[in-house]
Coordinates of C-alpha atoms in Angstrom, one line a residue:
X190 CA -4.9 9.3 43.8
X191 CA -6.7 10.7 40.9
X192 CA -5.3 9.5 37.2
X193 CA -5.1 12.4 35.0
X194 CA -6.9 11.5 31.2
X195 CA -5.8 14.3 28.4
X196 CA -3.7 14.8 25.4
X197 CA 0.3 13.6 26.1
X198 CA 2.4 16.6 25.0
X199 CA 5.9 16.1 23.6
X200 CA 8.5 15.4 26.1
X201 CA 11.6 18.2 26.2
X202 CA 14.7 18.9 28.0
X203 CA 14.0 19.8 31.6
X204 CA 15.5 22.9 33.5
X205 CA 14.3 22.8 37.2
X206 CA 14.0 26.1 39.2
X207 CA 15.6 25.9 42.3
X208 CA 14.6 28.0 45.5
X209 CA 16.8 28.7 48.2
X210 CA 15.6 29.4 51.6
X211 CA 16.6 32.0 53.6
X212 CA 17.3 32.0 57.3
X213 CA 16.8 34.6 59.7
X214 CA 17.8 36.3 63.1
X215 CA 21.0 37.5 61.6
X216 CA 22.2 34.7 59.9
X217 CA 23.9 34.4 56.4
X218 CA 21.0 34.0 54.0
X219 CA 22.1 32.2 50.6
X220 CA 19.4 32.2 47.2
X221 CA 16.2 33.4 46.6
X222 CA 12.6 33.3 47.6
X223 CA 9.4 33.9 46.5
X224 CA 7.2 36.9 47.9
X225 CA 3.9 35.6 46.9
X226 CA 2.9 33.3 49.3
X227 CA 5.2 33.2 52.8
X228 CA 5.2 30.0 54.7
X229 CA 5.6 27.5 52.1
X230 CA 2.3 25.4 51.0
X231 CA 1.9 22.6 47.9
X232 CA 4.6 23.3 45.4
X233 CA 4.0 21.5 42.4
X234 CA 5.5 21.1 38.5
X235 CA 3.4 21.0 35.5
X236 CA 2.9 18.0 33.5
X237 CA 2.9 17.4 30.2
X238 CA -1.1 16.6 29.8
X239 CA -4.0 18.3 29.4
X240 CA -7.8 16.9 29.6
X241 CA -9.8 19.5 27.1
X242 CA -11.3 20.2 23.9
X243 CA -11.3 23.1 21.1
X244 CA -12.4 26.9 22.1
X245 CA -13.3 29.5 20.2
X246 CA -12.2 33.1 22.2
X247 CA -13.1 36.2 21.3
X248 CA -15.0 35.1 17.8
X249 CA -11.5 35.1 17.1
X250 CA -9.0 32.7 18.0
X251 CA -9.0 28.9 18.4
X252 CA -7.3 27.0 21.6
X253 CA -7.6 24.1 23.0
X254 CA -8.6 24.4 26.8
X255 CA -9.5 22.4 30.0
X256 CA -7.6 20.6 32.7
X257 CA -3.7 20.8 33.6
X258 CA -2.1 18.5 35.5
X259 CA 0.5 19.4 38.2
X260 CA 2.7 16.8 40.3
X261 CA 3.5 17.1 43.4
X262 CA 6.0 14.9 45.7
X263 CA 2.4 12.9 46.8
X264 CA 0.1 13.4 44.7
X265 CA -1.3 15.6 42.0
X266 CA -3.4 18.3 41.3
X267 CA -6.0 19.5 38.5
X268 CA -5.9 22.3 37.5
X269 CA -7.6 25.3 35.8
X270 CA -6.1 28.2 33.8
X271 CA -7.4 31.6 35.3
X272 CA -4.3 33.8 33.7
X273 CA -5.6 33.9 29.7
X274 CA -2.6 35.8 28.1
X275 CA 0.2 33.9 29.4
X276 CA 1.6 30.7 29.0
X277 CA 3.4 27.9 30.6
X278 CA 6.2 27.0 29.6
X279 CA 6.7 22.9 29.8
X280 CA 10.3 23.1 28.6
X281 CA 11.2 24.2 32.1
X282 CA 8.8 22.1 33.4
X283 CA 7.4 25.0 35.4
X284 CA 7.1 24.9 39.0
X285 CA 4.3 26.3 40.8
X286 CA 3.5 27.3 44.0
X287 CA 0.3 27.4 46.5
X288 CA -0.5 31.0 47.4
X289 CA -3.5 33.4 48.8
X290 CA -5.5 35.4 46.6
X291 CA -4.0 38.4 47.9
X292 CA -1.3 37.5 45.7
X293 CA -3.1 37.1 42.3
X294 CA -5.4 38.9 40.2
X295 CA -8.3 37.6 42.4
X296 CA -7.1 39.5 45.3
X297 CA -8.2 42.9 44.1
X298 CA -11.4 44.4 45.3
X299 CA -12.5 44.8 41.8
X300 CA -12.2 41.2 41.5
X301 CA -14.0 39.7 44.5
X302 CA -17.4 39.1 42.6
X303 CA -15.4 37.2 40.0
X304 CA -13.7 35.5 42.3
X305 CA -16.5 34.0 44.1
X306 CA -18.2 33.2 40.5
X307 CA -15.1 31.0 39.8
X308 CA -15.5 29.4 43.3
X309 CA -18.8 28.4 42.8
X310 CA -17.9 26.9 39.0
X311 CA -15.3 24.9 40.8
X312 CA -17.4 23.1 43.3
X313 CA -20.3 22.6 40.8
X314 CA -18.5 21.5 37.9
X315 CA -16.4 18.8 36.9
X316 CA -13.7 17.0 38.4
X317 CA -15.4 18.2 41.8
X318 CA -18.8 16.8 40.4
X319 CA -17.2 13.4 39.4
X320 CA -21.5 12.1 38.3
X321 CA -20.7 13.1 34.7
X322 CA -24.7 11.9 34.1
X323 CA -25.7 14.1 37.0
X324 CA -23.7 17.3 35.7
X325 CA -24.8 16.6 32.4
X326 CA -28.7 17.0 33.8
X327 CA -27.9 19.7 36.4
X328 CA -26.9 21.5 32.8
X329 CA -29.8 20.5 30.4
X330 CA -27.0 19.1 28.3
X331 CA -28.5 16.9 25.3
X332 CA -27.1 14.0 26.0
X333 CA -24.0 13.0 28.0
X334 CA -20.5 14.8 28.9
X335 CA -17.3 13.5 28.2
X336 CA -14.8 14.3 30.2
X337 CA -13.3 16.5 28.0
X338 CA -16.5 18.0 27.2
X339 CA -17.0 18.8 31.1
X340 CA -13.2 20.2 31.0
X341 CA -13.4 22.7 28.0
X342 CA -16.9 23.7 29.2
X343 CA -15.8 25.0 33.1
X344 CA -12.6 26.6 31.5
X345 CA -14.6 28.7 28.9
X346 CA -17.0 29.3 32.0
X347 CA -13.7 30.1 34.4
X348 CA -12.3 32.9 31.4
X349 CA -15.3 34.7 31.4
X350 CA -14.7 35.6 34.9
X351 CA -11.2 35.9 35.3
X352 CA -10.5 37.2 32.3
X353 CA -12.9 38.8 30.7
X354 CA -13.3 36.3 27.7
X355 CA -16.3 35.3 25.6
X356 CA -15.0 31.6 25.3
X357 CA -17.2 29.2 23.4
X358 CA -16.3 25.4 23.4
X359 CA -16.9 24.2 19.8
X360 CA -18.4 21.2 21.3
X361 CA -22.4 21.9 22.1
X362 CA -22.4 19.9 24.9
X363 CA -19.5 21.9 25.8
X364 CA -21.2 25.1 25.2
X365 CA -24.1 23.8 27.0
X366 CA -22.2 23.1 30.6
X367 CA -20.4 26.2 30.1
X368 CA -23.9 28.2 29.2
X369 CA -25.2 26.7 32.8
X370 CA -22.8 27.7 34.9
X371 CA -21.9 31.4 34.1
X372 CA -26.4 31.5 34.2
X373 CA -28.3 32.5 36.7
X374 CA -27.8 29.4 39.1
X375 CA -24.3 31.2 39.8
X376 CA -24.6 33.0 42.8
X377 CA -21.0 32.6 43.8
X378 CA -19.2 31.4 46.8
X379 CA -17.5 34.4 48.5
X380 CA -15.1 32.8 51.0
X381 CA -11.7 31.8 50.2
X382 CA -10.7 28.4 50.8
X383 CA -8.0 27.5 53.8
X384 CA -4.4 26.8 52.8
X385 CA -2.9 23.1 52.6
X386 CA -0.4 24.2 55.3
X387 CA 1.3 27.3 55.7
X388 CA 3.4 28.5 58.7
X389 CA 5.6 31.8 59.3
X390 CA 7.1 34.1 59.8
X391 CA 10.9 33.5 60.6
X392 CA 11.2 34.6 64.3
X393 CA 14.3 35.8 66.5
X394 CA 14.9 37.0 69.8
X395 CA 16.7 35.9 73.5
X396 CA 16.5 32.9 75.0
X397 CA 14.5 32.6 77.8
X398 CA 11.4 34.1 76.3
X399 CA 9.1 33.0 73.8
X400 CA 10.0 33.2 70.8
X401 CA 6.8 34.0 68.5
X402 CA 4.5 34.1 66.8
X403 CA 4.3 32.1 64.6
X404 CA 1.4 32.0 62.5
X405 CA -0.2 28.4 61.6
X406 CA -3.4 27.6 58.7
X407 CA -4.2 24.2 57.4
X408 CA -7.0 22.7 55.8
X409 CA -5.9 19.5 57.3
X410 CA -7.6 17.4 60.3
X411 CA -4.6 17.2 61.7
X412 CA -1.2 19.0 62.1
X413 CA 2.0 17.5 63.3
X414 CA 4.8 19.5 64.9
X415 CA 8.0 19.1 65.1
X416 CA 11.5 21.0 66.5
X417 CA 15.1 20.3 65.4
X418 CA 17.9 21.8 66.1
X419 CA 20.3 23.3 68.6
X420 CA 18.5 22.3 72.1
X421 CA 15.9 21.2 70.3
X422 CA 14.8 18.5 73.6
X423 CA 14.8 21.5 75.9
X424 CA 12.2 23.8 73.3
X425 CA 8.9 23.4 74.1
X426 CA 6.0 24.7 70.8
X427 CA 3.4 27.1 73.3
X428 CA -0.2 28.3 72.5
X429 CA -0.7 31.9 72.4
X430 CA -2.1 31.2 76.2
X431 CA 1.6 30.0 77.0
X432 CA 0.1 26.3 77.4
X433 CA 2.5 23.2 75.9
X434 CA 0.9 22.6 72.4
X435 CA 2.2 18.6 72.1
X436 CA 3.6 17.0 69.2
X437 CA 0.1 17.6 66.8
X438 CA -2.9 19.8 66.8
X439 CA -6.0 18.2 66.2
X440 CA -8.7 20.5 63.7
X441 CA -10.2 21.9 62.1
X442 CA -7.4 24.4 63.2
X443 CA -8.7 28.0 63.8
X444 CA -7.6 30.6 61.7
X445 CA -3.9 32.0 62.1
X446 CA -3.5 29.5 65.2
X447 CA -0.3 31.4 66.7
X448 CA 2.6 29.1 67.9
X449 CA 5.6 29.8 70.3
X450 CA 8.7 28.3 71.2
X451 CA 10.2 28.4 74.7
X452 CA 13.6 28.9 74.9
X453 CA 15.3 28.0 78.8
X454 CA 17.4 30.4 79.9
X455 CA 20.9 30.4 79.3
X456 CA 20.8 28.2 76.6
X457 CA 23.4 28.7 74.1
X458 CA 23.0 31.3 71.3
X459 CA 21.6 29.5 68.2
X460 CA 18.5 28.6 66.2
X461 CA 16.1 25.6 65.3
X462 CA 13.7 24.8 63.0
X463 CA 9.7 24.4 63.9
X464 CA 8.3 21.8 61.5
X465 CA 4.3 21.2 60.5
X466 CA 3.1 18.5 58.4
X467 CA -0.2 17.1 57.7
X468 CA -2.0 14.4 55.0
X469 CA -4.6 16.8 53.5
X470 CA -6.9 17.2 50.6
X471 CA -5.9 20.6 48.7
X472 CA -9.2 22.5 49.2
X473 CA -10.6 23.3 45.7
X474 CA -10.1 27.5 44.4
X475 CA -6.6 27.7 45.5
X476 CA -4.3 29.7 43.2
X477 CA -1.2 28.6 42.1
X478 CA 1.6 30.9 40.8
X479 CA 4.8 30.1 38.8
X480 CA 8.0 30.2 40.5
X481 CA 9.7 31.7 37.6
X482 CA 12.0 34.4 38.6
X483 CA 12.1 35.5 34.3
X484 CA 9.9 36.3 32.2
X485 CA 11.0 33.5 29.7
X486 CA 10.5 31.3 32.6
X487 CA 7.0 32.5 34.1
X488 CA 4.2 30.6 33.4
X489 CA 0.2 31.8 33.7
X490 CA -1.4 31.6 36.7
X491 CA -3.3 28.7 37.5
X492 CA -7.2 27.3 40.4
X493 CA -7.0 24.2 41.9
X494 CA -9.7 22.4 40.3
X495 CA -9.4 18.6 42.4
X496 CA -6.5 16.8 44.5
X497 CA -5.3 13.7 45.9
X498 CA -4.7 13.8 49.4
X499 CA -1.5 14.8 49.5
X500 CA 1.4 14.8 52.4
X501 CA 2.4 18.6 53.0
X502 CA 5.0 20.4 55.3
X503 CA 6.3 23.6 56.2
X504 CA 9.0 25.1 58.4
X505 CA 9.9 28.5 60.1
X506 CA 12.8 29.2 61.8
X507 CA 14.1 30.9 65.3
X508 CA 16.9 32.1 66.3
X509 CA 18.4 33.0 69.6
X510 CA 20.7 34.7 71.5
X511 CA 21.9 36.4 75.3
X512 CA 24.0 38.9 74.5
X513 CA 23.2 42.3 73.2
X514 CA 22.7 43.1 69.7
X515 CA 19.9 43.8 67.2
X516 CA 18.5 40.1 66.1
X517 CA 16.8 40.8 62.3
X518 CA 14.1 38.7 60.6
X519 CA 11.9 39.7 57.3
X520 CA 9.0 38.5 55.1
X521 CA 7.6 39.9 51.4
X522 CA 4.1 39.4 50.4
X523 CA 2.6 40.4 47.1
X524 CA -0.7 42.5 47.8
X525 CA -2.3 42.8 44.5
X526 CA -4.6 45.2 46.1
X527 CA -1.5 47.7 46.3
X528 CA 0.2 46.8 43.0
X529 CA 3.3 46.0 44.8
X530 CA 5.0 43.8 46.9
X531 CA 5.3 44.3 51.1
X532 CA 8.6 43.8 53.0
X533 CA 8.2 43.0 56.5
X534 CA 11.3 43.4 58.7
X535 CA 11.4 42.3 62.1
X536 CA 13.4 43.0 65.1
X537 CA 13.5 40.6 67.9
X538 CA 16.8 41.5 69.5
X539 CA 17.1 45.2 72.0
X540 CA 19.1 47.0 70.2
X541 CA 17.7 49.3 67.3
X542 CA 19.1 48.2 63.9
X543 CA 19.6 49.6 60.3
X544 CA 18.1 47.6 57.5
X545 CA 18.6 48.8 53.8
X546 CA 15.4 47.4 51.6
X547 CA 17.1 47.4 48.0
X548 CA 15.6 48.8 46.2
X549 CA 13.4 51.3 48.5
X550 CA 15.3 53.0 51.8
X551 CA 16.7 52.7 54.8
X552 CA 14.4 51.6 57.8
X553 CA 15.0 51.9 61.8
X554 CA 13.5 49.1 63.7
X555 CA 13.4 49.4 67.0
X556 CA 13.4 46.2 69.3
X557 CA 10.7 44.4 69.4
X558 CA 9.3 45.6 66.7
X559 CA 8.0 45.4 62.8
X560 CA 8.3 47.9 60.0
X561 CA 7.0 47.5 56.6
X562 CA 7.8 48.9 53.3
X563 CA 4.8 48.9 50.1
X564 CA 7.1 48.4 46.8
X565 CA 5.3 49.4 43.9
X566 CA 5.7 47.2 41.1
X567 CA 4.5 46.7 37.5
X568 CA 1.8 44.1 36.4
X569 CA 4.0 41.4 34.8
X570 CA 7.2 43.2 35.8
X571 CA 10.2 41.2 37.6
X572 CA 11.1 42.3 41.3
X573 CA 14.1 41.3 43.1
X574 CA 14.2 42.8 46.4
X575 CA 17.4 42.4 48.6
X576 CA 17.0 43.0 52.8
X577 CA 20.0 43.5 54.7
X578 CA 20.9 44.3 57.9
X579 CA 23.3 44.0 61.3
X580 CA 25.4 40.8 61.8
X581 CA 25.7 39.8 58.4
X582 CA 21.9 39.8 57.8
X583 CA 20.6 39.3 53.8
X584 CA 17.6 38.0 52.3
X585 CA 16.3 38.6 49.0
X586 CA 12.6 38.0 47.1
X587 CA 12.5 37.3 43.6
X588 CA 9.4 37.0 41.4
X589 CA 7.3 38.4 38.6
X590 CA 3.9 40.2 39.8
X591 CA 0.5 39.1 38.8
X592 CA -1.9 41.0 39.5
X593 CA -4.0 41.4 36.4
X594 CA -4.1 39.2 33.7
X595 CA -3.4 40.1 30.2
X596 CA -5.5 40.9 27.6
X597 CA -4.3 39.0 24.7
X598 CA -2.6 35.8 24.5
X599 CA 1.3 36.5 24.2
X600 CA 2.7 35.8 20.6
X601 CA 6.4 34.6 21.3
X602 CA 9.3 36.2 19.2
X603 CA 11.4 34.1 17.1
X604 CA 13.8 34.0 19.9
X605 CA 13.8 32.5 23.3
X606 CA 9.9 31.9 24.2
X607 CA 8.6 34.9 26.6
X608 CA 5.1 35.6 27.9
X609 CA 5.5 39.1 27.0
X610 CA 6.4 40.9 30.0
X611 CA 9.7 41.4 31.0
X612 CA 12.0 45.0 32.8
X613 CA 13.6 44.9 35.9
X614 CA 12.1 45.4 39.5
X615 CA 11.0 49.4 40.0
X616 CA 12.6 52.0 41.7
X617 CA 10.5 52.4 44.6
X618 CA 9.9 54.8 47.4
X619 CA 8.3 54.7 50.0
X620 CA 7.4 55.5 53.9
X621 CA 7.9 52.6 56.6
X622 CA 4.7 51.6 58.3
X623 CA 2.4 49.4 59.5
X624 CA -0.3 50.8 57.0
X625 CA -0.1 49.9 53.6
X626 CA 0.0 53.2 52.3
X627 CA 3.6 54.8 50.4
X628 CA 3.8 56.8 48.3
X629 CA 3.9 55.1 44.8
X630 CA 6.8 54.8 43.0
X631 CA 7.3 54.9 38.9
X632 CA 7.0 51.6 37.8
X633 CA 8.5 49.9 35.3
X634 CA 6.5 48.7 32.3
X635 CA 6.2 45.1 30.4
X636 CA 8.0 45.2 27.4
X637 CA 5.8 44.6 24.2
X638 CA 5.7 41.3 22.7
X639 CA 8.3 40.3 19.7
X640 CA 7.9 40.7 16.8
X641 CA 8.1 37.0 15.2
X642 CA 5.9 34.9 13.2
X643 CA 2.4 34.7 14.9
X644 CA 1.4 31.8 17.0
X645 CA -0.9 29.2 15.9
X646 CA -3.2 27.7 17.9
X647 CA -5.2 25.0 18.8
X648 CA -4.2 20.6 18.3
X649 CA -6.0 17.2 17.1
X650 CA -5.2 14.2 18.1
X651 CA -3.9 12.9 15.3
X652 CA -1.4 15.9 14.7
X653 CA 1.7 15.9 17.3
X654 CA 2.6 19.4 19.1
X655 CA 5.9 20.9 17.4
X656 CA 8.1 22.9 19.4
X657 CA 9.6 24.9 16.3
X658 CA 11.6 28.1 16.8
X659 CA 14.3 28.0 19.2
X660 CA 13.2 24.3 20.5
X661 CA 10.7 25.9 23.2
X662 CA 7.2 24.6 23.9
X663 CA 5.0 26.5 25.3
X664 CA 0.7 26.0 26.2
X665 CA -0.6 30.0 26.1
X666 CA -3.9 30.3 27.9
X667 CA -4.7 26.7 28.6
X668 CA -4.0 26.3 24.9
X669 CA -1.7 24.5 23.4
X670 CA 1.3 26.9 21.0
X671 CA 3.4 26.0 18.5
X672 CA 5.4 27.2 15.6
X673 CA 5.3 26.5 12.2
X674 CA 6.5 28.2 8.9
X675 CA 3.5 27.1 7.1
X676 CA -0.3 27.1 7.0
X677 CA -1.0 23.8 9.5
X678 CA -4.4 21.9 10.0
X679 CA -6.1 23.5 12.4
X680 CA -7.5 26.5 10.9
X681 CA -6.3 30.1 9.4
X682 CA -3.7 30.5 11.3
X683 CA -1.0 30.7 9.6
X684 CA 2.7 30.9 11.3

């Protein structure tokens, strides 16, 4: 494990986010998750460093930017800012979680060439090019990097890319790493990199049968598998050949390895839980979105810079039954490509069911099969989607879409700190299919920042981080924001 050098930032009360999970096959289903990224993955919470030096943006503004820290249960992770205008709020302690590209602003087509310049800045740059004295040549850099000269220099290179910014460390060395690698050695790396360890979708249907798929992608060498649950030493996991898979898979594991579970016949109606787990080293260029269901609780978007090797899991569920009846399942994934978010419902019973998507319509599924819903949904607008169905069935997806970043950093009102986007989920509409083409519905806009003192930027060393109005803390753009009614130290920006 990696120990993470930077600045300490002021300690504040802590208000964790909690996510519940949400079965499936007709059962009760209690809380909230997230649409971004189905079938779990790292989930992580922000720490209160950050490795970095001064930035000037814009020939404007000053911030301080470079490496984040995020903890997970194992390990931790570095990581980069790629989500300029928006901040993260620490007094929540914000919790991220592992997702595709599909679900950030690097998943639209107009992005892709971006995306693979980032990629290539990440494996070419610092933490991933630990040889500080090899960098610093690789960059005609006079003299030697620091650490936080190689930090501030990759994020001011990362900004141009993902946000559009002319960011120029203060620091020439800095400015010299950062001037190498958005040059002409850049050619990008176009491939996105393999998940830690995801698994889903939720599956139902009758016992004797297989109950499936269920798709499996891991970076790891190795994936363990697990089932608990009712029956659980009578359920056998299945190949998509029908072949008995074992307790582990051995890798590199193909892409979307399916997985099955065989129910015998006449067993008892009920469900159990198919586990993965794995020891894996995060694969550098992975995004990370908050978990914040608010806008005064959603921090920016974050790239996977470095990692530990960290212990990951995740689960999916199944659900059985003999009798007759209409056995309900769905998923939500944000497709940035579509401004909205996708709600998959499944059927795996024989009977056709009604399912009400809330907000959008009504769908039919007929057995055995999958219809699918595009909700259209505002960049850095809240969704909360609610599925329910036959037998009791409900599941609902909460999050805040983002799909673009913004293009100024957020100046928070004099009240309770927000990144500047806020309005409740759309009123879509919409035609169920296996396409991913509706028909768009009016979506409902970000509000506009507040109206409060302006934020100043930037911090020394020598001068502490104030959290001033309304006791919030909150690092905007990889920079670190504060509040003060007076002209501070660290240049022209008064508060």
């Amino acid at each position: 494990m990696f120990q993470m050098q930077g600045r300490s930032l002021p300690r504040i009360a802590t208000v964790m986010l909690t996510t519940s999970l949400a079965l499936g096959g007709g059962l009760l289903a209690a809380g909230a998750a997230a649409a971004a990224a189905p079938g779990a993955g790292v989930t992580a919470v922000v720490e209160n460093t950050m490795l970095g030096e001064k930035i000037d943006v814009d020939g404007g503004s000053t911030v301080e930017g470079g490496l984040f820290t995020l903890k997970t249960s194992s390990g931790e992770l570095q990581t980069y800012c790629i989500d300029f205008g928006n901040p993260v709020y620490l007094d929540s302690q914000a919790k991220y979680q592992e997702s595709d590209w599909k679900s950030s602003s690097l998943g639209r087509k107009d992005k892709a060439q971006d995306a693979s310049k980032i990629r290539w800045i990440l494996e070419n740059s610092y933490p991933q090019v630990t040889d500080l004295e090899k960098l610093s040549k690789d960059a005609a850099v006079d003299g030697q990097l620091s650490k936080e000269d190689a930090a501030a220099g990759t994020q001011a290179a990362i900004w141009k890319f993902s946000d559009g910014k002319d960011a120029v460390p203060q620091n020439s060395k800095a400015r010299q790493l950062r001037d190498y690698l958005i040059g002409d050695k850049n050619k990008g790396i176009a491939a996105e990199p393999k998940p830690s360890l995801t698994l889903a979708p939720d599956v139902s249907g009758k016992s004797g049968s297989k109950l499936g798929p269920f798709t499996l992608n891991s970076s790891a060498g190795q994936v363990k598998l697990a089932v608990n649950g009712n029956s659980a030493d009578k359920i056998k996991v299945l190949d998509k050949d029908g072949k008995p898979v074992g307790d582990a898979l051995n890798g590199p594991i193909a892409k979307d390895t399916q997985l099955f579970l065989d129910v015998p016949a006449g067993t008892p109606d009920g469900g159990a839980v198919l586990t993965a787990s794995a020891e894996t080293v995060v694969p550098s260029g992975r995004v990370f979105l908050s978990e914040g269901y608010t806008p005064e609780k959603h921090s920016q978007t974050m790239i996977l810079a470095g990692s530990s090797k960290l212990s990951v899991s995740a689960n999916a569920k199944a659900n059985w039954k003999q009798g007759k009846g209409a056995l309900i399942d769905s998923i939500a994934q944000v497709e940035c490509e579509n401004s909205g978010v996708r709600v998959s419902v499944a059927n795996g019973g024989d009977e056709a069911a009604t399912v009400t998507v809330k907000p959008g319509k009504d769908l039919t599924v007929q057995p055995g099969k999958t219809e699918s819903l595009l909700l259209t949904v505002a960049n850095k607008a809240a969704y909360d989607i609610t599925v329910t169905g036959p037998n009791g069935y409900t599941n609902n997806f909460k999050g805040i879409l983002d799909c673009k970043s913004a293009t100024t950093p957020v100046t928070p009102s004099s009240g309770p700190s927000t990144p500047g986007a806020s309005g409740a989920p759309t009123t879509p509409a919409g035609t169920p299919s296996k396409s991913s083409s509706t028909a768009p519905a009016p979506a409902v806009t970000s509000s506009a920042p507040g109206t409060g003192g302006l934020a100043q930027t930037g911090a020394s060393s020598n001068t502490p981080i104030l959290a001033g109005v309304a006791g919030a803390l909150v690092i905007a753009g990889g920079a670190a924001v504060f509040f003060l009614r007076r002209r501070g130290r660290h240049g022209g920006n008064a508060a």
